[in-house]
Coordinates of C-alpha atoms in Angstrom, one line a residue:
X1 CA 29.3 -0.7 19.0
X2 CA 27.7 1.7 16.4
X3 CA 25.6 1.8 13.8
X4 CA 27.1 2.5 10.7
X5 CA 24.0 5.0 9.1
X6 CA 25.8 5.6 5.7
X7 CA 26.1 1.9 5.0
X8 CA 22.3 1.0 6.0
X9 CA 20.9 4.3 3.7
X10 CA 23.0 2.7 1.0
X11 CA 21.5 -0.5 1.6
X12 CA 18.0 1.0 2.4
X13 CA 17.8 2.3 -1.9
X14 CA 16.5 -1.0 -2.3
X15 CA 13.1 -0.8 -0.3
X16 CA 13.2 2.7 -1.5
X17 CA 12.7 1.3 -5.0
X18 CA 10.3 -1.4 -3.5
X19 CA 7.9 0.9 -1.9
X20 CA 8.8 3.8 -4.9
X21 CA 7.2 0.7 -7.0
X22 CA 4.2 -0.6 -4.7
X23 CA 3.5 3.4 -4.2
X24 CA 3.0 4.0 -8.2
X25 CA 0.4 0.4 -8.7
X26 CA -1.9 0.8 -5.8
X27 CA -2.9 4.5 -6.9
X28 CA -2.5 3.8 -10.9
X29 CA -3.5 0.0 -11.7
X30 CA -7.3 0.6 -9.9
X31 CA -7.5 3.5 -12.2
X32 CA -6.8 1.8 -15.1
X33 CA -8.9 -1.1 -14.8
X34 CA -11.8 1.1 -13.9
X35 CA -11.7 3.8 -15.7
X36 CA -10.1 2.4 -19.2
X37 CA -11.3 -1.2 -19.0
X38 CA -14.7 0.2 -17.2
X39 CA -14.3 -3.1 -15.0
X40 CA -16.5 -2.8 -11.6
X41 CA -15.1 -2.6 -8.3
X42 CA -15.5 -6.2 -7.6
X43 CA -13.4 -7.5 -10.2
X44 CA -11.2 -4.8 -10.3
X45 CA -10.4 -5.6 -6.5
X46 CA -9.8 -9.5 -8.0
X47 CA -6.9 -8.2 -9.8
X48 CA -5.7 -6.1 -7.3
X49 CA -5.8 -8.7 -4.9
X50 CA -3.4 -10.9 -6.9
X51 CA 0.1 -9.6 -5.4
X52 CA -1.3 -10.3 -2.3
X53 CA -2.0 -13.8 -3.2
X54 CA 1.0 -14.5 -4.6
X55 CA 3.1 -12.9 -1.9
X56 CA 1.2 -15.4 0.3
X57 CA 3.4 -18.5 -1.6
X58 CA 6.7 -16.8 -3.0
X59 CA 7.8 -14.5 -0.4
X60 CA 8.9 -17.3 1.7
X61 CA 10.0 -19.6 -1.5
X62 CA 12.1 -16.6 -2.6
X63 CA 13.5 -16.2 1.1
X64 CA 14.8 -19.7 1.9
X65 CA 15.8 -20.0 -2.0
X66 CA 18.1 -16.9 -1.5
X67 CA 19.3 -18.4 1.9
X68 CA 20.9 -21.5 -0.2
X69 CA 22.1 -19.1 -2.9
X70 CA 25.9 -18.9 -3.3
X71 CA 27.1 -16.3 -6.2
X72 CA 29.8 -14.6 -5.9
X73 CA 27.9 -11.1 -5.4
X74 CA 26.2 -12.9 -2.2
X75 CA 23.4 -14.3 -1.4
X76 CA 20.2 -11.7 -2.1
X77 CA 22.2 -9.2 -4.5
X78 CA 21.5 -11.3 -7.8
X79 CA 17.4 -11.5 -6.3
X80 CA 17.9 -7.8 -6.7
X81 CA 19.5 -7.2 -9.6
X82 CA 17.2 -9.9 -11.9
X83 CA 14.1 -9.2 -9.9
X84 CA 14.1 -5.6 -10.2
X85 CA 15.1 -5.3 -14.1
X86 CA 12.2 -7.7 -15.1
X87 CA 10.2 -5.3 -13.1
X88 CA 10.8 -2.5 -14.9
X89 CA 10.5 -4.0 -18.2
X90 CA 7.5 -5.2 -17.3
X91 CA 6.3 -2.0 -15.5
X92 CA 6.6 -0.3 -19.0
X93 CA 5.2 -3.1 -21.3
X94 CA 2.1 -2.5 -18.7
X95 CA 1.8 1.4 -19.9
X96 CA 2.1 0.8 -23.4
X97 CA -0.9 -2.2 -23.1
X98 CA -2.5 0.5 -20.7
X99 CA -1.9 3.3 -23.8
X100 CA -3.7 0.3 -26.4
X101 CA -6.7 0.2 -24.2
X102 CA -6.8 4.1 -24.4
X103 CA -7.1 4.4 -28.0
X104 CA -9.9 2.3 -27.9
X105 CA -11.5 4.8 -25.5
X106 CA -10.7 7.8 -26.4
X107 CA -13.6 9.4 -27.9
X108 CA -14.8 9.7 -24.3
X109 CA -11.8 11.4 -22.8
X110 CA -12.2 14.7 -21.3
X111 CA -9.8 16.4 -23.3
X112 CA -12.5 15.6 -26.7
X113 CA -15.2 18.1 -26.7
X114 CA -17.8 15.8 -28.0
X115 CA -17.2 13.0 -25.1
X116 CA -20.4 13.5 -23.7
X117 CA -21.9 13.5 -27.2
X118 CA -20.4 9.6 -28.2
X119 CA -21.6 8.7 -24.1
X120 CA -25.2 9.8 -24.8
X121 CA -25.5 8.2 -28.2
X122 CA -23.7 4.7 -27.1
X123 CA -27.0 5.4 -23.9
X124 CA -25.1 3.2 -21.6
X125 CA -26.6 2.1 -18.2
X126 CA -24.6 3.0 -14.8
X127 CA -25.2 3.1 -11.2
X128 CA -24.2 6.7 -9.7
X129 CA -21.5 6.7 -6.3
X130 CA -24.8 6.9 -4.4
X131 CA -26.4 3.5 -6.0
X132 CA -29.0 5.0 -7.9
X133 CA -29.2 2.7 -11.5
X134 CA -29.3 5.0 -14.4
X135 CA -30.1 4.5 -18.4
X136 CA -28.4 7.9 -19.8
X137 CA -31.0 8.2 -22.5
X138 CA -34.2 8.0 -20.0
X139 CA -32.9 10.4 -17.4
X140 CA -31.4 12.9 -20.1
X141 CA -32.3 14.6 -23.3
X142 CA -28.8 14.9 -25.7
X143 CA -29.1 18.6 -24.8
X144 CA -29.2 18.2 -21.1
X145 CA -26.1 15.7 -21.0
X146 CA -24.1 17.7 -23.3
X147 CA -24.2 20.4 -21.4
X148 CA -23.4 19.2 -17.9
X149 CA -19.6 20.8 -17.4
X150 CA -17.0 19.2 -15.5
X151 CA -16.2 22.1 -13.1
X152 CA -18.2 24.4 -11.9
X153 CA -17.3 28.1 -9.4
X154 CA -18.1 27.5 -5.6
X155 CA -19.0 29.7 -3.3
X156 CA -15.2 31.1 -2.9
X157 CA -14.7 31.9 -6.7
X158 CA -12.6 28.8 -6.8
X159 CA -13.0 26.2 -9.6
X160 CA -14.1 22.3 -8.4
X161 CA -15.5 19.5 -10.0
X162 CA -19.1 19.7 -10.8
X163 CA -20.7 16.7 -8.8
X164 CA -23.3 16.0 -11.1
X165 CA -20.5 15.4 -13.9
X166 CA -18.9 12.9 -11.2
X167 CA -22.4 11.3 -10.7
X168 CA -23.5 10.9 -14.5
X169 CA -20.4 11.6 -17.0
X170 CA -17.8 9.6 -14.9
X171 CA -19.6 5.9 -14.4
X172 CA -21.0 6.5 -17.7
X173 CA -17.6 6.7 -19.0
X174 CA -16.8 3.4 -17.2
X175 CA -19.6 2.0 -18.6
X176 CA -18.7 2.7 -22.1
X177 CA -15.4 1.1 -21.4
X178 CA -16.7 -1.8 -20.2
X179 CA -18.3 -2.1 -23.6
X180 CA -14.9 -1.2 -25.3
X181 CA -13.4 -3.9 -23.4
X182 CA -15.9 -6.6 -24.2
X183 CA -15.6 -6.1 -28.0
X184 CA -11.8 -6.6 -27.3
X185 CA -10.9 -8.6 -24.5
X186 CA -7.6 -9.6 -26.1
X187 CA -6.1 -6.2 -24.5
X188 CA -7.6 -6.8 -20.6
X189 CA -6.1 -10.5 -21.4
X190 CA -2.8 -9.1 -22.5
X191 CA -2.5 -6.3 -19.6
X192 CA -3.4 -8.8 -17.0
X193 CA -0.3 -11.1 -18.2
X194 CA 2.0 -8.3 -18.1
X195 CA 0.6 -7.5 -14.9
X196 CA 1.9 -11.1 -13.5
X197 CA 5.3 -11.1 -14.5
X198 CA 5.6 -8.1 -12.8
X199 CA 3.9 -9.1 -10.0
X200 CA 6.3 -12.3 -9.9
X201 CA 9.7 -10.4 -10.8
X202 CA 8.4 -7.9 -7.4
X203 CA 7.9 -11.1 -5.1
X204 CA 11.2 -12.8 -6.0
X205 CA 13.0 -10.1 -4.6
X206 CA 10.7 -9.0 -2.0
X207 CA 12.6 -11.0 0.7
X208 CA 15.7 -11.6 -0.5
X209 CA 16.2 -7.4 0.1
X210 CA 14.7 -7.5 3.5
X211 CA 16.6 -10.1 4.3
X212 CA 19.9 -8.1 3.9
X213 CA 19.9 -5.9 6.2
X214 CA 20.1 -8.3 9.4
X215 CA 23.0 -9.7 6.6
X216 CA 24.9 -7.2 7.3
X217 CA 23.9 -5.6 10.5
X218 CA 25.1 -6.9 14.1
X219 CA 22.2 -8.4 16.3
X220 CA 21.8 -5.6 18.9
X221 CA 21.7 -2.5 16.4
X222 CA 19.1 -4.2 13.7
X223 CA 16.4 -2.6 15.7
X224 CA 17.9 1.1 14.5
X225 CA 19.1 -0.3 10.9
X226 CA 15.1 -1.0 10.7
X227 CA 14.1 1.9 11.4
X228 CA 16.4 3.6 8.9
X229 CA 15.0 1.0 6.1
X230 CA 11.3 1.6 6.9
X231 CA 12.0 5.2 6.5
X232 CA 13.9 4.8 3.3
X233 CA 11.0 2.9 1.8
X234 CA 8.3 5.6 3.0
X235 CA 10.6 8.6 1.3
X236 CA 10.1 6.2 -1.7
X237 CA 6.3 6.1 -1.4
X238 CA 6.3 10.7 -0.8
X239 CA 8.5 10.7 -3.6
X240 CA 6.0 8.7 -6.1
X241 CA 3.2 10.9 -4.5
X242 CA 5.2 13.8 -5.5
X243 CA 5.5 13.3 -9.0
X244 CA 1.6 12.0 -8.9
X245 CA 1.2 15.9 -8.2
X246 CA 3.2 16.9 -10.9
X247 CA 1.7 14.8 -13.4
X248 CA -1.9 15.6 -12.2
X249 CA -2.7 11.8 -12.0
X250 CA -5.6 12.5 -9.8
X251 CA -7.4 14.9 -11.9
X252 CA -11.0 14.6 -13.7
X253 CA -9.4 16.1 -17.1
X254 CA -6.1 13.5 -16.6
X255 CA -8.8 10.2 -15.9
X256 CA -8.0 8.7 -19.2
X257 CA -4.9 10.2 -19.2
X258 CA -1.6 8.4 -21.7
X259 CA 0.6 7.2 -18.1
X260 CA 3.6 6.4 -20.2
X261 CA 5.9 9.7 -18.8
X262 CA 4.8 8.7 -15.4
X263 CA 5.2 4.8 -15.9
X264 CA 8.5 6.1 -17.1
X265 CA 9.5 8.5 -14.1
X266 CA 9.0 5.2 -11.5
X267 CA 10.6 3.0 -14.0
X268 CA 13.8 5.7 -13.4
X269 CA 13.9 5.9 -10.0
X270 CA 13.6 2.1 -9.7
X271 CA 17.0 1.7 -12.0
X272 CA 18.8 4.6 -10.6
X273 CA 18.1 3.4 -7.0
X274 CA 19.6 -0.1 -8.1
X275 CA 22.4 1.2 -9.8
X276 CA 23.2 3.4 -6.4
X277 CA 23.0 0.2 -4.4
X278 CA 25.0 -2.3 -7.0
X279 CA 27.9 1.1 -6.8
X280 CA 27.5 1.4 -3.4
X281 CA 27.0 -2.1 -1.7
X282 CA 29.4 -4.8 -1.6
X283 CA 27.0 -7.5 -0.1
X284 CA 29.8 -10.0 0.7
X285 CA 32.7 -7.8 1.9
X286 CA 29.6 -6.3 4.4
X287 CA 28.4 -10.0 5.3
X288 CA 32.2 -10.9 6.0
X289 CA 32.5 -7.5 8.2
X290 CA 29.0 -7.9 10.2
X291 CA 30.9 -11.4 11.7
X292 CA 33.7 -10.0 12.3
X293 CA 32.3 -7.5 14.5
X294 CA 30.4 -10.4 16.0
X295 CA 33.0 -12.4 17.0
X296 CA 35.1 -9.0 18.5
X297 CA 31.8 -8.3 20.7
X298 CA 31.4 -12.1 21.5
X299 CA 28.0 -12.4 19.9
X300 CA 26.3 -15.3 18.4
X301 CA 25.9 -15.7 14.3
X302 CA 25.0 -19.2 14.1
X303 CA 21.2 -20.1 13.1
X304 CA 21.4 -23.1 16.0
X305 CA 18.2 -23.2 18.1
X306 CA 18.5 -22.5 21.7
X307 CA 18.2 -25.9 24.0
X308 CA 15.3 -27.3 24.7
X309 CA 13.8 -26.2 20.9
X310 CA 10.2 -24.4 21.0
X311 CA 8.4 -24.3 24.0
X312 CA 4.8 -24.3 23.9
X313 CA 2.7 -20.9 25.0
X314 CA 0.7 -21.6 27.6
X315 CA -3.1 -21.3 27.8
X316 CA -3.4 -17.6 28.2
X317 CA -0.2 -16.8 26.2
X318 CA -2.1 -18.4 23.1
X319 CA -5.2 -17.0 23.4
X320 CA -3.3 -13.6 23.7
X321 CA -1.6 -14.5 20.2
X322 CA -4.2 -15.5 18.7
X323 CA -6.5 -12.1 19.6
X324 CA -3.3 -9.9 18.7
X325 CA -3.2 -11.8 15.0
X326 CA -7.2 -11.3 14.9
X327 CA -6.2 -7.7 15.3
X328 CA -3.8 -7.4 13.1
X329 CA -6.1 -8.8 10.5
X330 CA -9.4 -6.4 11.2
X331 CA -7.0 -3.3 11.3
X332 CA -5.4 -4.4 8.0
X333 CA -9.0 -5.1 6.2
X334 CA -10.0 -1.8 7.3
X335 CA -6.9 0.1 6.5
X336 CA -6.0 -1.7 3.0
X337 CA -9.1 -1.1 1.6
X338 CA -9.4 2.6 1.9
X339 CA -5.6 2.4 0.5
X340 CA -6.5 0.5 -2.4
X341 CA -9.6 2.0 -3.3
X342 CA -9.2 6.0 -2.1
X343 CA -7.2 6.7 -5.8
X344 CA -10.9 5.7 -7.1
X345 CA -12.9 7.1 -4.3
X346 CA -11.3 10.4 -4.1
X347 CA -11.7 11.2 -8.0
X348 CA -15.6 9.8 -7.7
X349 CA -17.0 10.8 -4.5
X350 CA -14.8 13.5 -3.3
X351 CA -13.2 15.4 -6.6
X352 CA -10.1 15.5 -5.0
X353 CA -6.5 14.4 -6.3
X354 CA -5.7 11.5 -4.2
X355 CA -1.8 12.5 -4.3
X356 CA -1.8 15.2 -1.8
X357 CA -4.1 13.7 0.9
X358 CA -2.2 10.4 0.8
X359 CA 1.1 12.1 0.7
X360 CA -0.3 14.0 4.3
X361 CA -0.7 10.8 5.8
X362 CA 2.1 9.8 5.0
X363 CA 4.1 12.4 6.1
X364 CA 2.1 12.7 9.6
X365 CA 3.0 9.1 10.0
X366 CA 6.4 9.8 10.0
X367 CA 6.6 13.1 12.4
X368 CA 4.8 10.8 14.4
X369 CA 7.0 8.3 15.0
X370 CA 9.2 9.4 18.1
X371 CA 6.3 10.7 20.1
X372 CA 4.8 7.4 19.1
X373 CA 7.7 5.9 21.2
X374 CA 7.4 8.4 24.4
X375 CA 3.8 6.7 24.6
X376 CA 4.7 3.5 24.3
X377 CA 7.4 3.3 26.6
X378 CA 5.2 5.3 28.9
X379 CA 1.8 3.7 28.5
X380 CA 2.9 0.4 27.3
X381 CA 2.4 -1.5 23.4
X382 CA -1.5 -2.5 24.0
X383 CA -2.6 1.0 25.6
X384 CA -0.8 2.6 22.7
X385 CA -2.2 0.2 20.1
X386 CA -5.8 0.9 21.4
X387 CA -5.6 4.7 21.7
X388 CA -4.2 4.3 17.4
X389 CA -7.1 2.3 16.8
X390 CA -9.7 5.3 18.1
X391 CA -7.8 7.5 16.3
X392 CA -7.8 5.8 13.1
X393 CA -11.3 4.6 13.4
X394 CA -12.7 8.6 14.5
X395 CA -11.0 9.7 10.8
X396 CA -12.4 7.0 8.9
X397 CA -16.2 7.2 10.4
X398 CA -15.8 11.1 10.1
X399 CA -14.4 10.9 6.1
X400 CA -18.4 8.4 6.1
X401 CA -19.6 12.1 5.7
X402 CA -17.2 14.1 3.5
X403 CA -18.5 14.9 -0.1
X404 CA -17.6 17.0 -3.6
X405 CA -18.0 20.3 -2.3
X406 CA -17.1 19.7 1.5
X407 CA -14.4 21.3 3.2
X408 CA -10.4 20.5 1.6
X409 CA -9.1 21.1 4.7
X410 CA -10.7 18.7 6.6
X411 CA -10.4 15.9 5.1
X412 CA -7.0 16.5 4.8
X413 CA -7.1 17.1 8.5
X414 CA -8.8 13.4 8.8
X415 CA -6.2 12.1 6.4
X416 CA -3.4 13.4 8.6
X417 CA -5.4 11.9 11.6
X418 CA -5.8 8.5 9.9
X419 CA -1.6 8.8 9.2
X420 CA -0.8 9.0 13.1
X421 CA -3.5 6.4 14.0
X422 CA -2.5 3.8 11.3
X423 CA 1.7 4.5 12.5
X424 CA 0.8 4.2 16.2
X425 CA -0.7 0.7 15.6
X426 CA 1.8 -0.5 13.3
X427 CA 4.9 0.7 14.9
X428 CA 3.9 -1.7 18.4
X429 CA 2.0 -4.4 16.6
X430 CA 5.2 -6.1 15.1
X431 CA 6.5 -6.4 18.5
X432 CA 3.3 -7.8 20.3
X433 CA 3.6 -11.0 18.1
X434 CA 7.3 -11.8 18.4
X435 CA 7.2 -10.9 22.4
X436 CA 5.7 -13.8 22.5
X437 CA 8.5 -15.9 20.6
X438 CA 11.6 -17.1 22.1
X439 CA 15.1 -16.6 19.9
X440 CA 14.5 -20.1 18.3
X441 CA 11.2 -19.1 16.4
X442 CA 11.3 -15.4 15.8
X443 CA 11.0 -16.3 12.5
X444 CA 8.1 -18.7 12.7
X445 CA 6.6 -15.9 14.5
X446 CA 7.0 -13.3 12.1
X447 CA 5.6 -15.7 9.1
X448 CA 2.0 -15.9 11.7
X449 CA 2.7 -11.6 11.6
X450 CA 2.7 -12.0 7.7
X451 CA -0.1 -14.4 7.0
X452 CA -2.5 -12.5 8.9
X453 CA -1.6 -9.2 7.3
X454 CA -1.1 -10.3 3.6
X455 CA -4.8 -12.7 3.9
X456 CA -6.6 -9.2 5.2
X457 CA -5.1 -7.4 2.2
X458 CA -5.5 -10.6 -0.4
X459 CA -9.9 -10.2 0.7
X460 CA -10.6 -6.9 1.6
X461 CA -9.9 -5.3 -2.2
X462 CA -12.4 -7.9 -2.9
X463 CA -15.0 -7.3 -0.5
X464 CA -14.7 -3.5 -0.1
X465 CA -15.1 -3.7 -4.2
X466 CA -18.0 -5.4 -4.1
X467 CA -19.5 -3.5 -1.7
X468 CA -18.5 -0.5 -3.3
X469 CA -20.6 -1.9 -6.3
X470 CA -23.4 -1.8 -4.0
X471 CA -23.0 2.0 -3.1
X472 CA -19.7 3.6 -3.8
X473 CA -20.2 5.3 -0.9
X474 CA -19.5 2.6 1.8
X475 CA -16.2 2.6 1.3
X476 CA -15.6 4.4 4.8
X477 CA -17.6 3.1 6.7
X478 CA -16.6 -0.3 6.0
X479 CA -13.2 0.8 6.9
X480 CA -14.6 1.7 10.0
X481 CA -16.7 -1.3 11.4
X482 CA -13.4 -3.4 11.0
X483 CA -10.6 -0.7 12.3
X484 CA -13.1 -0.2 15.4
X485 CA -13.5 -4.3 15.6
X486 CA -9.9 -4.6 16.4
X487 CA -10.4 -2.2 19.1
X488 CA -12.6 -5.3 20.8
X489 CA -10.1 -7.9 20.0
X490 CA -6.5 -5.7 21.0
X491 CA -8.8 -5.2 24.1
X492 CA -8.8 -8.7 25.5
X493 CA -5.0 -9.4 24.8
X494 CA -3.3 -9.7 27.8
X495 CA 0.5 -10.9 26.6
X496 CA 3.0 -9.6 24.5
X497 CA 3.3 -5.9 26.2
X498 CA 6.8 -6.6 28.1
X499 CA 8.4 -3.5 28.5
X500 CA 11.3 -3.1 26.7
X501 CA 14.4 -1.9 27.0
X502 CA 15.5 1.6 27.2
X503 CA 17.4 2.5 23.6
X504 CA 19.6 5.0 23.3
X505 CA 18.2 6.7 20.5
X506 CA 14.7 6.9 19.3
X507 CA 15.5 5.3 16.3
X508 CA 14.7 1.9 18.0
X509 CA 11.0 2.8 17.9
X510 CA 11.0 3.5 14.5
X511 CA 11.1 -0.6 14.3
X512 CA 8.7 -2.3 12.3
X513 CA 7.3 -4.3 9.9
X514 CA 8.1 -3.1 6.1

């Protein structure tokens, strides 16, 4: 019995173009809504919230809606194909609503030599990253503001932004857009609409796609099949970083940049990655052959419940379960946020381009993987779990300090750290939670898995915004207090860390959640 690796890769272009997708809206949409519709953190972490929300009701409507489905091209291929060319219609209506909203703005973009000229005569009233409440005309004199450049030499000879132009130019900016926006609301109205169909065209196929590889994949080698798909979908996510570095979408001259040649670029690798899978991927001649190969090796297809149905955890088995879904929930309200909100942050607080420091952690999540699955099998899920935890929490109470002007290389050094602490929890968490299972519920188990992770990331945008409101600078440290609050809860757990068995390649501890 073998894995077939060509035929999963083929089958894994469609998380590719998933996570390709979810890569490109959690560092552009934030941007957009605050920095062209000047919206606050609060609200803007409303909207971004909303794919969480509805992920909470239509990834499982979409699932067992796909499981009844009989078309000829299978069961989840026609999800695919509808869900996915919606999407990218959608995707582009969104830049060109996103390029109306910037001709209402543009008299304040960086690239128009008198931008701080229009911000000092609209006088609009801010609040800095550090909280402090500003009216531009009472702090400033028109020759003062005007003259505030946007980079400035440091110490090295090397060019970076000038933090008082991130303190006083930027959230005035935002401010003025806000007051864009009110005076036409019909264009936040109209990019928010766009924004749900896509959001609904991304859930309805959401499922159905992870649902095909155990399709097609034999029982005892989905463990390696998942860990070729998870690493499908984060080359998607590098590759979207990638081009973020090429189009500069981090910059401070590119904040009220035109997106539509990088809306466009996603759009293109969503459509070639289906197009590869529709040539490549004959869902029901691979259905018919993963049963066949079940019934050579004698293995069990049916959905049939084992006897005796579900069995009740006992006392301690339940408090275990419900301490490892607490967990799961503070890590992922401490983790989300700074994902949802660095894109922001890092242009704000940090003057750095976002692209490259995500794309570190995500690449140092990746390398560490396999030593990842030395510990665990060593050391056990739990002790593994808690030792990811430290590290993630050490990088995010250490980035607390980092501001424009601090050292590059370490916080990329913390990001990287943050990348191997965030993949050494979620690589064992996954597994905690359906340890506890037996072969008749894995699936109910997984949906407790789900609805703990997507609640944490439906609330935190929301309260990390609104705190961020506060003081832009919290950010971190909010990360913090709930990464390290899991450490308390994973702690106490005292089930779910059965050893497993020894794999044959260290592919199986690649497994996890997508």
């Amino acid at each position: 019995m073998k894995l077939n690796y060509k035929k999963t890769v083929l089958v894994g272009f469609v998380f590719f173009l998933i996570c390709a997708f979810w890569q490109a809206y959690d560092t552009i949409v934030p941007k957009i809504l605050t920095d062209k519709f000047g919206l606050a953190q609060g609200p803007s972490g409303i909207i971004m919230a909303l794919d969480n929300v509805l992920a909470l009701f239509l990834l499982p409507l979409f699932g067992a809606v796909s499981d009844r489905c009989t078309h000829r091209k299978g069961r989840r291929t026609p999800f695919i194909i509808v869900g996915t060319l919606i999407a990218v219609v959608a995707f582009l209506g969104l830049s060109a609503v996103d390029n109306w909203q910037l001709g209402a703005v543009k008299d304040v973009s960086p690239s128009n030599p008198e931008a701080q000229a229009v911000l000092y005569e609209a006088n609009p009233s801010f609040s800095t990253p550090e909280g402090e409440k500003i009216v531009l005309q009472d702090r400033f004199s028109r020759e003062e503001y005007t003259a505030i450049p946007m980079t400035v030499t440091n110490d090295q000879g090397k060019s970076e932004t000038n933090p008082d132009y991130t303190d006083y130019v930027v959230p005035a900016r935002q401010a003025y857009a806000w007051q864009m926006t009110l005076k036409n609301p019909v264009i936040l109205i109209c990019f928010i609409s766009v924004l749900l169909i896509l959001l609904f065209a991304m859930a309805s196929f959401r499922s159905p796609a992870v649902a095909l590889m155990p399709d097609v994949t034999v029982k005892p080698l989905r463990s390696k099949a998942n860990a070729i798909i998870n690493l499908m979908g984060a080359a998607g996510g590098i590759v979207v970083l990638g081009l973020g570095m090429v189009f500069s979408t981090g910059a401070a001259k590119n904040a009220l940049m035109n997106y539509f040649g990088f809306f466009g670029a996603i759009a293109a690798i969503m459509l070639v990655s289906l197009f590869i899978f529709l040539w490549t991927v004959n869902e029901p001649k691979l259905v018919a052959e993963m049963h066949e190969e079940s019934r050579r090796y004698g293995l069990d297809t049916g959905d049939d419940e084992e006897k005796g149905g579900d069995q009740k955890l006992s006392r301690a088995e339940l408090r275990s379960l419900i301490l490892i879904l607490a967990s799961v929930m503070l890590w992922f309200m401490g983790y989300n946020a700074v994902t949802s909100k660095y894109s922001v942050y890092a242009g704000k607080v940090l003057n750095l381009d976002y692209n490259f420091t995500l794309t570190l952690a995500s690449a140092s999540a990746i390398i560490a993987y396999v030593p990842i699955g030395f510990f665990a099998e060593k050391w056990g899920r739990r002790k593994t779990i808690l030792l990811g935890i430290v590290l993630l929490g050490v990088a995010f109470t250490a980035a607390s300090f980092m501001r424009a002007g601090h050292s590059r290389i370490l916080m990329n050094c913390l990001f990287a750290l943050a990348g191997i602490g965030w993949a050494t929890i979620n690589v064992n968490s996954y597994p905690m939670v359906v340890e506890l299972s037996k072969n008749s519920n894995v699936g109910k188990y997984t949906g407790y898995y789900y609805t703990a992770s997507m609640l944490a990331q439906t609330l935190t945008p929301i309260l990390s915004g609104y705190l961020m409101d506060f003081r832009f600078t919290l950010l971190f440290p909010y990360a913090a207090v709930f990464v390290f609050g899991s450490f308390i809860t994973m702690f106490l757990v005292r089930h779910g860390d059965s050893k497993p068995i020894p794999s044959k390649s260290v592919l199986e501890r690649f497994d996890t959640d997508d």
